[in-house]
Coordinates of C-alpha atoms and ligand atoms in Angstrom, one line a residue:
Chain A
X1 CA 148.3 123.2 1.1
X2 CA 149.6 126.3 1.4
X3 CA 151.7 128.1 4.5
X4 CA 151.9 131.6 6.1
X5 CA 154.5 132.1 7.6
X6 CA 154.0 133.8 11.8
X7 CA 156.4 135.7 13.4
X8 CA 156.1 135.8 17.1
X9 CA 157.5 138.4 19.4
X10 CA 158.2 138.1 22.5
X11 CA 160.9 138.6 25.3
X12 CA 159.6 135.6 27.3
X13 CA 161.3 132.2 25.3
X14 CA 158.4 130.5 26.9
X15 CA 155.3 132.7 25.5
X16 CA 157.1 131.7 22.5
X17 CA 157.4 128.1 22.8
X18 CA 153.7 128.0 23.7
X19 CA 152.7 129.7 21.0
X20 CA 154.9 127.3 18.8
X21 CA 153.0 124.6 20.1
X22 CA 149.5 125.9 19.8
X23 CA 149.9 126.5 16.1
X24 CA 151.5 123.8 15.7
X25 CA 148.9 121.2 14.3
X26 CA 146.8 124.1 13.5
X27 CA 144.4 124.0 10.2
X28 CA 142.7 126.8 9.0
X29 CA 139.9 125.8 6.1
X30 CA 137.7 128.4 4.9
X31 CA 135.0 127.6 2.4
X32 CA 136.7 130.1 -0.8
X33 CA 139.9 128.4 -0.4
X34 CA 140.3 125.4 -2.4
X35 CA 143.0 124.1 0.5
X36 CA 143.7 124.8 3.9
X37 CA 146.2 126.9 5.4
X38 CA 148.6 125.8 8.1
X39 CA 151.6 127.9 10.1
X40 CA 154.8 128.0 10.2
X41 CA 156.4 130.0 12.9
X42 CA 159.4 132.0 13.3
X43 CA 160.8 133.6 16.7
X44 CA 162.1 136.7 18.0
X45 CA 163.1 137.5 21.1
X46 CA 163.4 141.8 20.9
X47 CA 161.8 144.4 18.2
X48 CA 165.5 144.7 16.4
X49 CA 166.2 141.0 15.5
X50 CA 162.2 141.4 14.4
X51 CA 163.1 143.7 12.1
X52 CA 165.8 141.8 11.0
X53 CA 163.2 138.8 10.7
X54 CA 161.0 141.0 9.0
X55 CA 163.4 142.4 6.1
X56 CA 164.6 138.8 5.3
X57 CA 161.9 136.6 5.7
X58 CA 158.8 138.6 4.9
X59 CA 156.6 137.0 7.2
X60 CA 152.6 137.2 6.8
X61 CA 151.4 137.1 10.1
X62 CA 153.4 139.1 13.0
X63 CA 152.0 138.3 16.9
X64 CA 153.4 141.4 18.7
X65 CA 154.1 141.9 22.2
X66 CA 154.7 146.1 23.1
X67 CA 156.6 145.3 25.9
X68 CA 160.5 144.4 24.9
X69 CA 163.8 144.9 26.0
X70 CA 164.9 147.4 23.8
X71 CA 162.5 149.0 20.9
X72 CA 159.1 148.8 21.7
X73 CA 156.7 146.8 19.7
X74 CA 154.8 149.6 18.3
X75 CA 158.1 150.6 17.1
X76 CA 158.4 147.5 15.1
X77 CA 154.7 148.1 14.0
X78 CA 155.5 151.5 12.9
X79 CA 158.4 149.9 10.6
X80 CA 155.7 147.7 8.9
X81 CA 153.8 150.1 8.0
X82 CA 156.5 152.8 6.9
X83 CA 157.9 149.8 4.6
X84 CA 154.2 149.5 3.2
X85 CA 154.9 145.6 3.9
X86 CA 151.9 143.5 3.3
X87 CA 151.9 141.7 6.7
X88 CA 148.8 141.8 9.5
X89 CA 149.8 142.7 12.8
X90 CA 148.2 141.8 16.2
X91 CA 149.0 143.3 19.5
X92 CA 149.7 141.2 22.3
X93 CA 150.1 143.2 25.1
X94 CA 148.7 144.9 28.3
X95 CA 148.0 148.1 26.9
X96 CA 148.7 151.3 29.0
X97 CA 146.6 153.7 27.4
X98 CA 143.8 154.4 25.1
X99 CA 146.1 156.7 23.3
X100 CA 148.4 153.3 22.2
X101 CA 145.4 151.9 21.4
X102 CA 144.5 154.1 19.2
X103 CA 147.6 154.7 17.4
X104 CA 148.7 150.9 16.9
X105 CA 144.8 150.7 15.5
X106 CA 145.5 153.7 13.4
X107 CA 149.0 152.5 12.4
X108 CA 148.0 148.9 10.9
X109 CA 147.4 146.6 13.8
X110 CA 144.6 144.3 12.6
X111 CA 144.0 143.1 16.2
X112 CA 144.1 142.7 19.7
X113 CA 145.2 139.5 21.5
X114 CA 145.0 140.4 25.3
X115 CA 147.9 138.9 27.5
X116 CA 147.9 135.7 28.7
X117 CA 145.6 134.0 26.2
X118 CA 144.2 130.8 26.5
X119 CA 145.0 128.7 23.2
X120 CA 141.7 128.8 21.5
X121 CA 141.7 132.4 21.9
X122 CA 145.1 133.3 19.7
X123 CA 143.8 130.3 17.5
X124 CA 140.4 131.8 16.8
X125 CA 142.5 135.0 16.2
X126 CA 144.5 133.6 13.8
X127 CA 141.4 131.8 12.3
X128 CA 140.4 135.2 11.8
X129 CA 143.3 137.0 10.8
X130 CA 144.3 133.8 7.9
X131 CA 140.6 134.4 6.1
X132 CA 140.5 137.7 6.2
X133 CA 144.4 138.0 4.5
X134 CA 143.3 135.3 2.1
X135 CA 140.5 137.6 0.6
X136 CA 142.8 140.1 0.7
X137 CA 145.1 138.8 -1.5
X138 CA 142.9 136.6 -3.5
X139 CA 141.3 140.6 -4.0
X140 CA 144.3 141.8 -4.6
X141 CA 145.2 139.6 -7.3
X142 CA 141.7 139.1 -8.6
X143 CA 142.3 143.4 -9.3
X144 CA 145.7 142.4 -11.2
X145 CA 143.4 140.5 -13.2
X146 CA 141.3 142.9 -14.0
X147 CA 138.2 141.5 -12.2
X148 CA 136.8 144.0 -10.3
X149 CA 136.1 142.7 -6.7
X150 CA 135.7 144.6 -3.6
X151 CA 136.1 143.3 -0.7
X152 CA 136.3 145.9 1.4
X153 CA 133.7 148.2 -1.0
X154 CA 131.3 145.5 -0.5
X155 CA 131.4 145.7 3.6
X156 CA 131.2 149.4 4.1
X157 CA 128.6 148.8 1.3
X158 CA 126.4 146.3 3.5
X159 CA 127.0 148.4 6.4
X160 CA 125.2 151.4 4.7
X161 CA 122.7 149.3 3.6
X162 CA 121.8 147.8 6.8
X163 CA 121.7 151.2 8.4
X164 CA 118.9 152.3 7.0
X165 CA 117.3 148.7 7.1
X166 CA 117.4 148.3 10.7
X167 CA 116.4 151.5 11.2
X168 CA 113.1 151.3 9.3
X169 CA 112.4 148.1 11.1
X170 CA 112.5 149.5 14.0
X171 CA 110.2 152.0 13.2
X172 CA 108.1 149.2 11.7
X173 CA 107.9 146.8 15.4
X174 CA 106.9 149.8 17.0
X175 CA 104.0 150.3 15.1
X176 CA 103.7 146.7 15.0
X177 CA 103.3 146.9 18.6
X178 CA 101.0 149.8 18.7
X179 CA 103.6 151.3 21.4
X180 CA 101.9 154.8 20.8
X181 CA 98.3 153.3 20.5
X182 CA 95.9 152.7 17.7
X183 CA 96.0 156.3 16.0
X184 CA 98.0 156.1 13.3
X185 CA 98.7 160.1 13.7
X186 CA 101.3 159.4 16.2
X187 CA 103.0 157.7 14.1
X188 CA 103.5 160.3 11.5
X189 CA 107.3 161.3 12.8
X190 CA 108.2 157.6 12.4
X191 CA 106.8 157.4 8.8
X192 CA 108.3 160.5 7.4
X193 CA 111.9 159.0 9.0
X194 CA 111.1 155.7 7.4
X195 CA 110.4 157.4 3.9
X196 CA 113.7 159.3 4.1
X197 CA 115.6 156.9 4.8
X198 CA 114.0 154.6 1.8
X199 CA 115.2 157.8 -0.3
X200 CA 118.6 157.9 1.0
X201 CA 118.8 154.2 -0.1
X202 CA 117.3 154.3 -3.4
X203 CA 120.1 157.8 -4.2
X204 CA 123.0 154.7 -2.6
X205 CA 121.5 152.5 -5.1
X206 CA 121.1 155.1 -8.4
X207 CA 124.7 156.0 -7.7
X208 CA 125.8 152.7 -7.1
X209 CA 124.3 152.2 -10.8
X210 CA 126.2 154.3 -12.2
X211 CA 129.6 153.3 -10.2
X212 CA 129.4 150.3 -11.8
X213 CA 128.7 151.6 -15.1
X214 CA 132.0 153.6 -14.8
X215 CA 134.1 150.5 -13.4
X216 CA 132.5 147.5 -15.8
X217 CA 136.0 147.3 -17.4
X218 CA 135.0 148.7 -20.7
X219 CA 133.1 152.0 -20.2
X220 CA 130.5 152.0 -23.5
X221 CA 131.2 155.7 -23.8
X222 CA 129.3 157.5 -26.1
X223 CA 131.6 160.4 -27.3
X224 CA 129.5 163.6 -29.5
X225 CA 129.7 167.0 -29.5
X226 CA 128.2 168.2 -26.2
X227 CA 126.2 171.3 -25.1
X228 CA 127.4 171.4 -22.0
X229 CA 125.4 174.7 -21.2
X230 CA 122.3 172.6 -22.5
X231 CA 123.0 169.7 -20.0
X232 CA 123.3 172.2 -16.9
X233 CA 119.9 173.7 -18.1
X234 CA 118.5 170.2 -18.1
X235 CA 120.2 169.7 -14.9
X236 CA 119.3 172.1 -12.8
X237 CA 115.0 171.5 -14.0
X238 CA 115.8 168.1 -12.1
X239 CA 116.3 170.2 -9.4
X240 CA 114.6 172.9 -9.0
X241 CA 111.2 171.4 -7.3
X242 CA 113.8 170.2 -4.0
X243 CA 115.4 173.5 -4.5
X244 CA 112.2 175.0 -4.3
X245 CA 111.4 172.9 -1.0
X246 CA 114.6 173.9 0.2
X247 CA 114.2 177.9 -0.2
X248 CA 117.8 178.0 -2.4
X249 CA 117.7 179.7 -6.1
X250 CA 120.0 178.4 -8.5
X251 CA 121.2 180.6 -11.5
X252 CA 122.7 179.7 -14.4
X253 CA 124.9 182.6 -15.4
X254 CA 125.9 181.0 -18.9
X255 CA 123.7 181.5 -21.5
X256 CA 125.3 180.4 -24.6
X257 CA 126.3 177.1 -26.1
X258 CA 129.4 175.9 -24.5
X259 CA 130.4 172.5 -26.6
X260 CA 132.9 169.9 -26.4
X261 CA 133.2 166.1 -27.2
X262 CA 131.8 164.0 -24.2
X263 CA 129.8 161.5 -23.1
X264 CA 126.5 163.3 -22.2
X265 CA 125.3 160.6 -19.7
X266 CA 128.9 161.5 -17.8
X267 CA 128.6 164.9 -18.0
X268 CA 124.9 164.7 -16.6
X269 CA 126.4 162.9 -13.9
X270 CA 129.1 165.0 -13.0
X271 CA 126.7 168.5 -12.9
X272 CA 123.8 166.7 -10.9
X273 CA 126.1 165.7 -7.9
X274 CA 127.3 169.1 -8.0
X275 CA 124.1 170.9 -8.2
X276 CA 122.3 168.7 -6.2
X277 CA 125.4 168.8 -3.5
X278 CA 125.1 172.8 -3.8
X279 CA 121.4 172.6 -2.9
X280 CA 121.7 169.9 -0.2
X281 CA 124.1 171.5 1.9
X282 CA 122.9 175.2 1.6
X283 CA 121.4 177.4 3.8
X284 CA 117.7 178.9 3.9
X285 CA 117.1 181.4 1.6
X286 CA 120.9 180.6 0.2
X287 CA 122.2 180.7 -3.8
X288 CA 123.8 178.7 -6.4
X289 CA 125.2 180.3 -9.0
X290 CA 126.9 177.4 -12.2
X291 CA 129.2 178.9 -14.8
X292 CA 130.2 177.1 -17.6
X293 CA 133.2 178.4 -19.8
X294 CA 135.7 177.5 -22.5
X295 CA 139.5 178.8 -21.7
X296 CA 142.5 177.9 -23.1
X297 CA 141.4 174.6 -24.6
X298 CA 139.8 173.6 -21.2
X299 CA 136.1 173.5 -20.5
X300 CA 135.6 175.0 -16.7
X301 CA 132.3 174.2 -15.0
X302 CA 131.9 176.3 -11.9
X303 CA 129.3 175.7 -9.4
X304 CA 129.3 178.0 -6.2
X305 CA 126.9 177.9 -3.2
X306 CA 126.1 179.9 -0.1
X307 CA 126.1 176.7 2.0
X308 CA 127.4 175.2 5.2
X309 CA 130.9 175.4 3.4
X310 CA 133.5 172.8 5.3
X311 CA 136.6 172.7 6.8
X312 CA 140.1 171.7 5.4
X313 CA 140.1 168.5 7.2
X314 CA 136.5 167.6 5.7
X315 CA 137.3 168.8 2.5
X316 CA 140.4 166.1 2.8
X317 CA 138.4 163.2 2.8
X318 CA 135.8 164.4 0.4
X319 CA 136.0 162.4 -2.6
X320 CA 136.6 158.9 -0.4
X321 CA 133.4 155.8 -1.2
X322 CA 131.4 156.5 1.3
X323 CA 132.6 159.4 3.3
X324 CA 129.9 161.8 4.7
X325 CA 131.4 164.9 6.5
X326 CA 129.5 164.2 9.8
X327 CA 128.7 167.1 12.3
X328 CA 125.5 169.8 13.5
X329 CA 124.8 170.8 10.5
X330 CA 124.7 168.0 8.2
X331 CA 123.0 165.4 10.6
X332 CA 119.3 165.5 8.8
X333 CA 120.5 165.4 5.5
X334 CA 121.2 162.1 3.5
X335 CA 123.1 160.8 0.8
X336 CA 125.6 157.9 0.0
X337 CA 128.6 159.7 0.5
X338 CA 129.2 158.3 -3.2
X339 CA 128.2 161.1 -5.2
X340 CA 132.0 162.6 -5.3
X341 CA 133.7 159.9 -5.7
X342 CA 132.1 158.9 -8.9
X343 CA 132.4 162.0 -10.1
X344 CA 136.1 162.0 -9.2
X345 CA 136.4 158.8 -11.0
X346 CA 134.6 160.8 -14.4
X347 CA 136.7 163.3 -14.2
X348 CA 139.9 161.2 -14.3
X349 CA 138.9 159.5 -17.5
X350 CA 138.6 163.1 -18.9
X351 CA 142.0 163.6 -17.4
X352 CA 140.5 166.7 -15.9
X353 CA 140.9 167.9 -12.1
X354 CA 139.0 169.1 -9.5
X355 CA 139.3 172.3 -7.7
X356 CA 137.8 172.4 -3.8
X357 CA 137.5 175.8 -2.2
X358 CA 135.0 175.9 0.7
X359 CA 134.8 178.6 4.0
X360 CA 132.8 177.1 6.9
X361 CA 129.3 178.8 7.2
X362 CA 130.0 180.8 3.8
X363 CA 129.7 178.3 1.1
X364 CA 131.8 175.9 -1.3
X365 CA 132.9 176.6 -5.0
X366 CA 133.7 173.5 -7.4
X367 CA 135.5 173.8 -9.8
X368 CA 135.8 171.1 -12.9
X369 CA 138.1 171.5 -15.3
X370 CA 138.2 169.5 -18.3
X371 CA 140.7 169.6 -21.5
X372 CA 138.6 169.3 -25.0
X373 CA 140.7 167.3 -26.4
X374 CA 141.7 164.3 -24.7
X375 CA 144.3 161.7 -25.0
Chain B
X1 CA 114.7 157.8 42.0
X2 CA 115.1 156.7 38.4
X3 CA 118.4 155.7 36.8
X4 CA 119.2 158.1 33.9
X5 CA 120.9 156.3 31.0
X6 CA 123.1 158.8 28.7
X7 CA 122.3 158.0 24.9
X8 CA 124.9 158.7 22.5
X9 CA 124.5 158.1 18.2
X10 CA 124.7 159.6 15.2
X11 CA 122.1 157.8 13.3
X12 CA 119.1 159.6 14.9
X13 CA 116.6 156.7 14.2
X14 CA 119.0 154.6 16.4
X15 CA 119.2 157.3 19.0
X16 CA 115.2 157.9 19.3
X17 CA 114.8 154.0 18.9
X18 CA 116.8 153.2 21.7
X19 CA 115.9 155.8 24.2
X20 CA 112.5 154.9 23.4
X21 CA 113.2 151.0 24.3
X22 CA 115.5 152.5 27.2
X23 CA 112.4 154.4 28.2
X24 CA 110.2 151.8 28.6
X25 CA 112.6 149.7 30.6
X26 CA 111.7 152.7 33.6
X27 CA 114.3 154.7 32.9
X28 CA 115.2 158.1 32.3
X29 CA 117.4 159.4 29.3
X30 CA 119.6 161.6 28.0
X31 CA 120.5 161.5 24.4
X32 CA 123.7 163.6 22.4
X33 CA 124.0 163.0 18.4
X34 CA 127.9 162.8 18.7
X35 CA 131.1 162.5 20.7
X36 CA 131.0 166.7 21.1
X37 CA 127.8 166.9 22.8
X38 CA 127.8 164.5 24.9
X39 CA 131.3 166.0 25.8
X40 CA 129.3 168.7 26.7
X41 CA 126.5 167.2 28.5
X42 CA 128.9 165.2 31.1
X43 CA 130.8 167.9 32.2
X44 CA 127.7 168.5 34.0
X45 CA 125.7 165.7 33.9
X46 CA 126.3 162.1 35.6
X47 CA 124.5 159.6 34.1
X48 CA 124.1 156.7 35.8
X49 CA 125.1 154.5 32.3
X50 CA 126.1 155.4 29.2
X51 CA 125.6 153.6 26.1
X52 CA 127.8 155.3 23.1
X53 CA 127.9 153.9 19.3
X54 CA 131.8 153.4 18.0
X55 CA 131.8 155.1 15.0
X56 CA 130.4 158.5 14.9
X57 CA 132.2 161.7 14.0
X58 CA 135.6 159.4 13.7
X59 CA 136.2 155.6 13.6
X60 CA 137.2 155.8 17.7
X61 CA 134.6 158.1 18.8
X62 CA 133.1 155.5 21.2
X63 CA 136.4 154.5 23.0
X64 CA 137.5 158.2 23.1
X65 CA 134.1 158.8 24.4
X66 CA 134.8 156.1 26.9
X67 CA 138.0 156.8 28.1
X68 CA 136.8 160.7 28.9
X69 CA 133.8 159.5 30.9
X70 CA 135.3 157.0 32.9
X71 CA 137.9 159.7 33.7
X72 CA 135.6 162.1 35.1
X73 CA 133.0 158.6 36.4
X74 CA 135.5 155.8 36.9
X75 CA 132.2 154.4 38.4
X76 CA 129.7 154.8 35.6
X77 CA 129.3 151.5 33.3
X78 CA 129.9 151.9 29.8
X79 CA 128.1 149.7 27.0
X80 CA 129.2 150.3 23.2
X81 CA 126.9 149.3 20.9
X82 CA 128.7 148.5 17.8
X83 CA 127.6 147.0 13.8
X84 CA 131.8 146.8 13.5
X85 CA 132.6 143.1 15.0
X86 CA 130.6 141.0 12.4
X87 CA 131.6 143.4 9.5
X88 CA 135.0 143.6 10.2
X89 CA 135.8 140.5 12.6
X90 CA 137.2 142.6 15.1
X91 CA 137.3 140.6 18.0
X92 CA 137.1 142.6 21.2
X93 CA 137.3 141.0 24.8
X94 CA 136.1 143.5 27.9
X95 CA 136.6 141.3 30.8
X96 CA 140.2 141.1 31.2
X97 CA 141.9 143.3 33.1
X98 CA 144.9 143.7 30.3
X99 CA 142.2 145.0 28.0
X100 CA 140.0 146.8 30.6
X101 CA 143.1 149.3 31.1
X102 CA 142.3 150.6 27.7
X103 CA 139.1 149.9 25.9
X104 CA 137.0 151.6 29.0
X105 CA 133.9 149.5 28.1
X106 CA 132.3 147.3 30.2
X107 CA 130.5 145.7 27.6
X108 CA 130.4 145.1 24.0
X109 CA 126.8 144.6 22.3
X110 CA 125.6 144.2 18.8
X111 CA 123.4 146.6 17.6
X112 CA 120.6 144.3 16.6
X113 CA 120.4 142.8 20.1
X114 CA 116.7 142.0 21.6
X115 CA 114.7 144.2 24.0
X116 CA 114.8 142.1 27.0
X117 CA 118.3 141.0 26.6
X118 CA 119.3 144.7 26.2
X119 CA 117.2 145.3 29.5
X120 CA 118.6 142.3 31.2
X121 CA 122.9 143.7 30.4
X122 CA 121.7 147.3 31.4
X123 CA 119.9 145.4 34.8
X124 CA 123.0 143.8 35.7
X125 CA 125.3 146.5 35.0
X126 CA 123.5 149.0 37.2
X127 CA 122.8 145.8 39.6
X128 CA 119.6 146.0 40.1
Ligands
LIG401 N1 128.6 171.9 -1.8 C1 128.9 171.3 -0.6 N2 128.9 172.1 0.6 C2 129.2 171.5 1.7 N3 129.5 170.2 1.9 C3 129.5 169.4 0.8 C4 129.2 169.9 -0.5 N4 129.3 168.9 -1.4 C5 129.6 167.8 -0.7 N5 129.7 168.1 0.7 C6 130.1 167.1 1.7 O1 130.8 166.0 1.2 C7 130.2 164.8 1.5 C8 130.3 163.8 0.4 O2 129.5 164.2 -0.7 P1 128.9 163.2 -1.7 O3 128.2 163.9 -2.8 O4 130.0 162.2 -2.1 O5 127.9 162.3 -0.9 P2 126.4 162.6 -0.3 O6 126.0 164.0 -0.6 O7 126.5 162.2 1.1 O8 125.6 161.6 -1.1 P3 125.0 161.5 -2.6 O9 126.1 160.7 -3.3 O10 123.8 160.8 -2.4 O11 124.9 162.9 -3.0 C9 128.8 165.1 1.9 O12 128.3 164.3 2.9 C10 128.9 166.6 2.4 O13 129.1 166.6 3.8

């Protein structure tokens, strides 16, 4: 048996007792844990003795009302958060506004528990809330381990996977249905929409491949002298028929042998995301122009386009699992939103960097440098 | 006169999907691929429902999107059609007033809901 400790909040002394009593003979069995959880609950009647609570107790579950005497409660959640404590916070409150809604979700709080509750309401919560801090921590420690387990990689994951799923069987019910009638010319819109998003699934899948390839614990890196100029040539052949399709000329303005000792798969990896990103997000009739040079014991790979470019709040979240910079002019173009962040995670075992410049509507420059010799 | 439904998605499949279902339920549509436009499109338009997707150009577009429309419509119903509660186990309750005051939804649905359910929410929402 093991016990999380709950922290309730609350000027009222009888919200608290309830609560006490609700939780009281409360189980919580989930089908990973090898025992069941129960509660054991602490009290506070104002957001400062919470705090006090807090720092001396360190409990894992805090039930927080906004409205208290003194500090408010998304003061206390704000604490939490600063002190990077590993506790899950629900609200329970009438909430005034969206805008405190928003910020406790953006500060940490895992949930809302609207005010009153009945009891099997704060106990399916707290069902809830105990599961999904167990596979937090059971994560958490599984990564200590060295096991590589994603919890949270593996939801955003199904989530992009079922995107395109549902919407190809969609497509597929209302052909199924013959909604537009029996000519399978009316249908062409929904195939072509069907086939692209099969190809933004399969590029999810090829990158996931090669995701795993760099986190499987023990990269088999295969370390030789490298053309690096060779592997752009190869690169950018790969892409030249959808550059083609897409009116965009690439150039590439090195012509001699630039080597240095790397993994060619990696390096393959790292100039295809960039050429192919250069491409993807470039205008009609736009350019991309790759340079590859040795300076100063560094190997620089350069790769500028005449694209959509982004701003410096997109270019913040750029190299996140997942993220796609969503707006106008990106909406009918896919991709995993994975692309940069393995090549992030490439560039780091080369203890190299990354170099970001990018003016909305004028294009982005890219910028890898990597030291030759590594340790 | 028909109803006119306001659309709101990023994932464009989604968007033509559900106005097409929307459509077919006899009524007529508007559709915006983000919070922005259809920003835009009530400052002149009022639709007579809106159904918005939660996450679009940020995690909260749908409840921002919300909030603005009930400001300027405090009569218009509001569905958000949301993947997020089975993924994340985010548990959101529309019906009580506490809650009402700041997610300004009407209803929560899952995206994968059936036709005729779909029809029947919309139906009672616009009471008809
Ligand atoms: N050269 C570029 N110009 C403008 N935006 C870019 C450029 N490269 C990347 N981006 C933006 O960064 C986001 C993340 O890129 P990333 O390569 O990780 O994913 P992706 O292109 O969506 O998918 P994939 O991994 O299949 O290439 C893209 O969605 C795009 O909006």
């Amino acid at each position: 048996m093991a016990e999380y400790k709950v922290l309730v909040v609350d000027d009222e002394a009888g919200i608290r007792m309830g609560t006490r009593r609700i939780l009281q003979n409360f189980k919580v069995d989930y089908p990973f844990m090898d025992e069941h959880i129960e509660f054991v609950i602490l009290e506070a009647g104002t957001g400062e003795d919470a705090i006090e609570i807090i720092d001396r107790d360190m409990p894992d579950i805090i039930l927080l009302d906004n409205k208290l005497p003194g500090i408010q409660g998304i003061e206390v959640l704000e604490y939490v958060k600063k002190k990077l404590y590993d506790i899950v916070v629900v609200m329970i409150t009438s909430y005034a506004s969206l805008e405190l809604a928003v910020k406790a979700t953006r500060d940490g709080a895992y949930d809302f528990i609207p005010k009153p509750f009945t009891p099997q309401e704060l106990r399916s919560s707290l069902e809830n809330i105990t599961k999904q801090l167990f596979l937090k921590r059971m994560t958490q420690k599984m990564n200590k381990e060295g096991k590589q387990i994603r919890f949270q990689f593996l939801s955003v994951l199904s989530h992009e996977l079922k995107a395109p799923l549902n919407a190809i069987e969609g497509y597929l019910k209302i052909m199924d249905e013959r909604q537009f009638g029996d000519n399978i010319h009316a249908y062409q819109e929904m195939i072509n929409r069907s086939l692209d998003r099969i190809t933004g699934m399969r590029s999810l899948i090829m990158d996931l491949l090669d995701l795993t390839k760099i986190e499987s614990g023990s990269p088999v890196q295969n370390f030789q002298p490298t053309d690096i100029t060779a592997i752009a040539r190869l690169s950018l052949d790969t892409m030249r028929p959808y550059a083609i399709q897409k009116d965009v000329d690439i150039y590439l303005n090195t012509k001699e042998s630039v080597i240095m000792e790397a993994d060619s798969k990696e390096i393959e990896i790292i100039l295809n995301n960039l050429i192919s990103n250069a491409v993807k997000y470039n205008k009609q009739g736009g350019r991309v122009d790759i340079f590859i040079k040795q300076e100063k014991g560094n190997i620089k790979i350069t790769v500028i386009d005449s694209g959509i470019g982004m701003t410096d709040e997109e270019k913040s979240r750029l190299f996140q699992d997942f993220v796609r910079i969503k707006n106008q002019k990106t909406r009918n173009i896919t991709g995993s939103g994975l692309g940069l962040s393995i090549l992030k995670k490439i560039v780091e075992m080369y203890h190299g960097e990354i170099e970001v410049q990018s003016v909305p509507d004028q294009g982005t420059t890219f910028t890898i440098t990597l030291p030759q010799d590594k340790q | 006169m028909k109803k006119t439904i306001l659309i709101v998605d990023d994932d464009m499949d989604y968007l033509f999907q559900m106005k097409l279902k929307v459509e077919q339920f006899g009524f007529d549509t508007i559709t915006a691929d983000g919070q922005k436009e259809a920003e835009m499109i009530i400052e002149s338009v009022k639709p007579d429902l809106a159904i918005l997707d939660l996450m679009m150009e940020s995690d909260d577009s749908g409840f921002i999107l919300a909030y603005r429309i009930k400001r300027k419509y405090p009569d218009v119903p509001i569905i958000i059609a949301t993947a997020v509660t089975a993924e994340t186990g985010m548990s959101f309750d529309t019906t009580s007033d506490e809650s009402q005051q700041w997610i300004k939804a009407d209803l929560f649905l899952d995206k994968g809901i059936r036709a005729d359910q779909l029809q029947r929410e919309i139906n009672k929402l616009l009471k008809i």
